[in-house]
Amino acid sequence: MIGVDWGTSSFRAYRLGADGAVLERREAARGILQVEAGRFSDVLRDAAGDWIAAGNRRVLLSGMVGSRQGWVEAPYVPCPAGLAELAAGLASVPFGDAEVLLVPGLSAADPHGVPEVMRGEETQVLGASTQAGLVCLPGSHSKWARVSGGRIEGFTTHLTGETFAALRGHTILGRMMRDGDGSPVAFDRGVVRAGEADGLLHHLFGVRALGLFGRLADANAADYLSGLLIGHEVRSAMPVGAAVHLIGAAALCARYARAIEICGGRASLDEGEAAARGLAAIGEHASWS
Amino acid sequence: MIGVDWGTSSFRAYRLGADGAVLERREAARGILQVEAGRFSDVLRDAAGDWIAAGNRRVLLSGMVGSRQGWVEAPYVPCPAGLAELAAGLASVPFGDAEVLLVPGLSAADPHGVPEVMRGEETQVLGASTQAGLVCLPGSHSKWARVSGGRIEGFTTHLTGETFAALRGHTILGRMMRDGDGSPVAFDRGVVRAGEADGLLHHLFGVRALGLFGRLADANAADYLSGLLIGHEVRSAMPVGAAVHLIGAAALCARYARAIEICGGRASLDEGEAAARGLAAIGEHASWS
């Protein structure tokens, strides 16, 4: 089987063995924002045509390629959902000499009935090296999933990474920031500050005020802001004392692990390639023709 | 006396009678960001040279004109501070045929020792039509001042307006927004949402998710986001049941008044020109030569 993790800005293809092992992997700068309408099949053929020609005729795609802006829209499956529900919701994609299926996204509702969506992360969560507890995927839109018995019971999203970029790029806070070597101490200060009174919007002004009074160096202000936002996210999303399993890029997961510790939780890092394992597991449950 | 409220983007000059009444007012698009270095005296002379020539030889300036980016820096006076402390901290500005003084800014610390600053708002607060209780000046950097016996005891700042602009202009939330006629219902929904669980960063993603599921119209999304941010600010800054006196632009104060009501407080609107009244009162306490 061929598995593809096809997101907004990235494309990762895996040739998977019968046991789900990754036999070969390829990456391309062909996230869906880099693909012209109608050219998705060309991209897939460019990246994996030789694998298909060699007899790998089952292709499973996950991620934003299944969104309205992608190749074919695969409707959201409601939580709770595990491998069986995702496999039952696969969307079929017309393609010449291979059978191409698309993993659906997941939807949920928070306790107040506000909707939640994910697309791509469900495959990583179900491919994670633990299958119970709280799983966090940090990023522009960080996801916190509650997993039990191999099923995703529900999840919440936090607009943390995108808010950081907007504040850094387009407010007075960014204008005071200078590139630095990275300050773990400033990051920790931000995480601690997030636990204090008067809310995030007040804490944001504090970034400027600390700078004005010489108590936060311009070179450390971005790390402090990062700690502030991640600290607010972790304190909102994580029950005190919880164990959190992290999936994602190493440097970002290290920041989250540190924030989780400071906020009284325990962090573990996912081992291996969660997306590939998740694609293999969903593929096993799929009804291939 | 001549009083000038000279901010980052605005310049308002008042000719004041002996009793502090506004005899004449002038506005110009000459905020400090629109003034070249070394040209502050020219701007003042252009706007009020005829008043000075007619015998008004005392000029009092307040606002960002007293910052490091302004004409002359007037150091911050620490809270608690009233008219006497501000008058004692006035900075002198060299100017030919008139005596020009600058109102200092105020500094404070929040309960955790993080510094706070204001510059210009102190003059408005001390010119407000009430002189006790909680006074809020909404804006890019909203101020909440605690006033007692005509003195500002302390204050907090919230980066609400600037965060709104950054999120609207530079995130996926802004890309879904379309101009609308203004939706008070969407604003109210945002304020209510701010009181629910899981924090602001989670609520921000909800703006997008509600849109995806057709539960928030693109034309109403900006009002919802405005309610969300103002709701978070009010819930953080205002003790439940408090009375809040608002100073500022009418449309923005109306939004805050509505949010304050929804959050269980009582709002009143300032009458008249707080900046002119504050300048007159500080001028009365000043030691003119």
Coordinates of C-alpha atoms in Angstrom, one line a residue, chain A residues 28-159:
Chain A
A28 CA 7.9 17.1 -2.0
A29 CA 7.1 20.8 -1.7
R30 CA 3.6 20.1 -3.0
G31 CA 1.2 21.0 -0.2
I32 CA -2.3 21.7 -1.5
L33 CA -1.6 25.4 -1.6
Q34 CA 1.2 24.6 -4.1
V35 CA -1.1 22.5 -6.4
E36 CA -3.2 24.1 -9.2
A37 CA -6.8 23.0 -9.4
G38 CA -7.1 19.8 -11.4
R39 CA -3.5 18.9 -11.0
F40 CA -3.6 16.7 -7.9
S41 CA -3.5 13.4 -9.9
D42 CA -0.4 14.7 -11.8
V43 CA 1.3 15.4 -8.5
L44 CA 0.5 12.0 -7.1
R45 CA 1.7 10.3 -10.3
D46 CA 5.0 12.4 -10.3
A47 CA 5.7 11.4 -6.7
A48 CA 4.6 7.8 -6.7
G49 CA 3.9 6.7 -10.3
D50 CA 6.8 4.2 -10.3
W51 CA 5.5 2.6 -7.0
I52 CA 2.1 2.2 -8.6
A53 CA 3.5 0.8 -11.8
A54 CA 5.5 -1.7 -9.7
G55 CA 2.2 -3.1 -8.4
N56 CA 1.3 -1.0 -5.4
R57 CA -2.3 -0.3 -6.5
R58 CA -3.8 0.8 -3.2
V59 CA -3.3 4.5 -2.3
L60 CA -4.6 6.1 0.9
L61 CA -4.4 9.9 1.3
S62 CA -5.0 11.9 4.5
G63 CA -4.9 15.6 5.3
M64 CA -6.1 18.8 3.8
V65 CA -6.1 17.1 0.3
G66 CA -9.6 15.9 1.5
S67 CA -10.9 19.4 2.2
R68 CA -13.0 21.7 0.0
Q69 CA -9.7 23.3 -1.2
G70 CA -8.2 19.9 -2.0
W71 CA -8.7 17.2 -4.5
V72 CA -12.0 15.6 -3.5
E73 CA -13.9 16.6 -0.3
A74 CA -14.2 13.8 2.2
P75 CA -17.0 14.8 4.7
Y76 CA -16.2 15.0 8.4
V77 CA -16.9 11.9 10.6
P78 CA -18.3 12.8 14.0
C79 CA -16.4 11.8 17.2
P80 CA -16.1 9.4 18.9
A81 CA -14.3 7.7 16.1
G82 CA -11.6 5.1 15.6
L83 CA -10.1 3.1 12.8
A84 CA -13.5 1.5 11.9
E85 CA -15.4 4.8 11.7
L86 CA -12.6 6.4 9.6
A87 CA -12.4 3.4 7.3
A88 CA -16.2 3.5 6.8
G89 CA -16.0 7.2 5.9
L90 CA -13.3 6.9 3.2
A91 CA -14.0 8.9 0.0
S92 CA -13.1 7.4 -3.4
V93 CA -11.0 9.4 -5.8
P94 CA -11.1 8.7 -9.6
F95 CA -7.6 7.7 -10.8
G96 CA -6.5 5.5 -13.7
D97 CA -4.5 2.4 -12.7
A98 CA -4.8 2.5 -8.9
E99 CA -7.5 2.7 -6.3
V100 CA -7.2 6.0 -4.4
L101 CA -9.1 6.6 -1.1
L102 CA -9.2 9.6 1.1
V103 CA -9.3 9.6 4.9
P104 CA -12.2 11.8 6.2
G105 CA -11.7 14.5 8.7
L106 CA -13.2 14.4 12.2
S107 CA -15.7 16.8 13.8
A108 CA -16.6 17.2 17.4
A109 CA -18.3 19.8 19.6
D110 CA -16.9 21.4 22.7
P111 CA -19.0 21.3 25.9
H112 CA -20.9 24.5 24.8
G113 CA -21.8 23.1 21.4
V114 CA -19.2 25.1 19.4
P115 CA -18.0 22.8 16.5
E116 CA -14.5 21.5 16.1
V117 CA -12.7 20.0 13.1
M118 CA -9.5 18.3 12.3
R119 CA -8.1 16.9 9.0
G120 CA -4.9 14.9 8.9
E121 CA -4.3 14.9 12.7
E122 CA -6.8 12.0 13.2
T123 CA -4.5 9.8 11.2
Q124 CA -1.5 10.8 13.3
V125 CA -3.4 10.4 16.6
L126 CA -4.5 6.8 15.6
G127 CA -0.9 6.1 14.5
A128 CA 0.6 7.4 17.8
S129 CA 2.7 5.1 20.0
T130 CA 0.2 5.4 22.8
Q131 CA -3.5 4.8 22.3
A132 CA -5.0 6.2 25.5
G133 CA -4.9 9.6 27.2
L134 CA -4.4 13.1 26.1
V135 CA -2.6 13.6 22.7
C136 CA -1.4 17.1 21.6
L137 CA -0.3 18.1 18.1
P138 CA 1.2 21.6 18.4
G139 CA 1.1 24.0 15.5
S140 CA -0.7 26.9 13.9
H141 CA -3.9 25.3 15.0
S142 CA -2.9 23.1 17.9
K143 CA -5.0 20.0 18.6
W144 CA -5.7 18.3 21.9
A145 CA -7.4 14.9 21.5
R146 CA -8.8 12.7 24.2
V147 CA -8.1 9.1 23.2
S148 CA -9.6 6.0 24.8
G149 CA -9.4 2.4 23.6
G150 CA -8.0 3.4 20.2
R151 CA -10.8 5.9 19.6
I152 CA -10.8 9.7 19.5
E153 CA -13.5 10.7 22.0
G154 CA -13.3 14.5 21.3
F155 CA -10.8 17.3 20.9
T156 CA -10.2 21.0 21.1
T157 CA -8.2 23.3 18.8
H158 CA -6.3 26.4 19.9
L159 CA -5.2 29.1 17.3

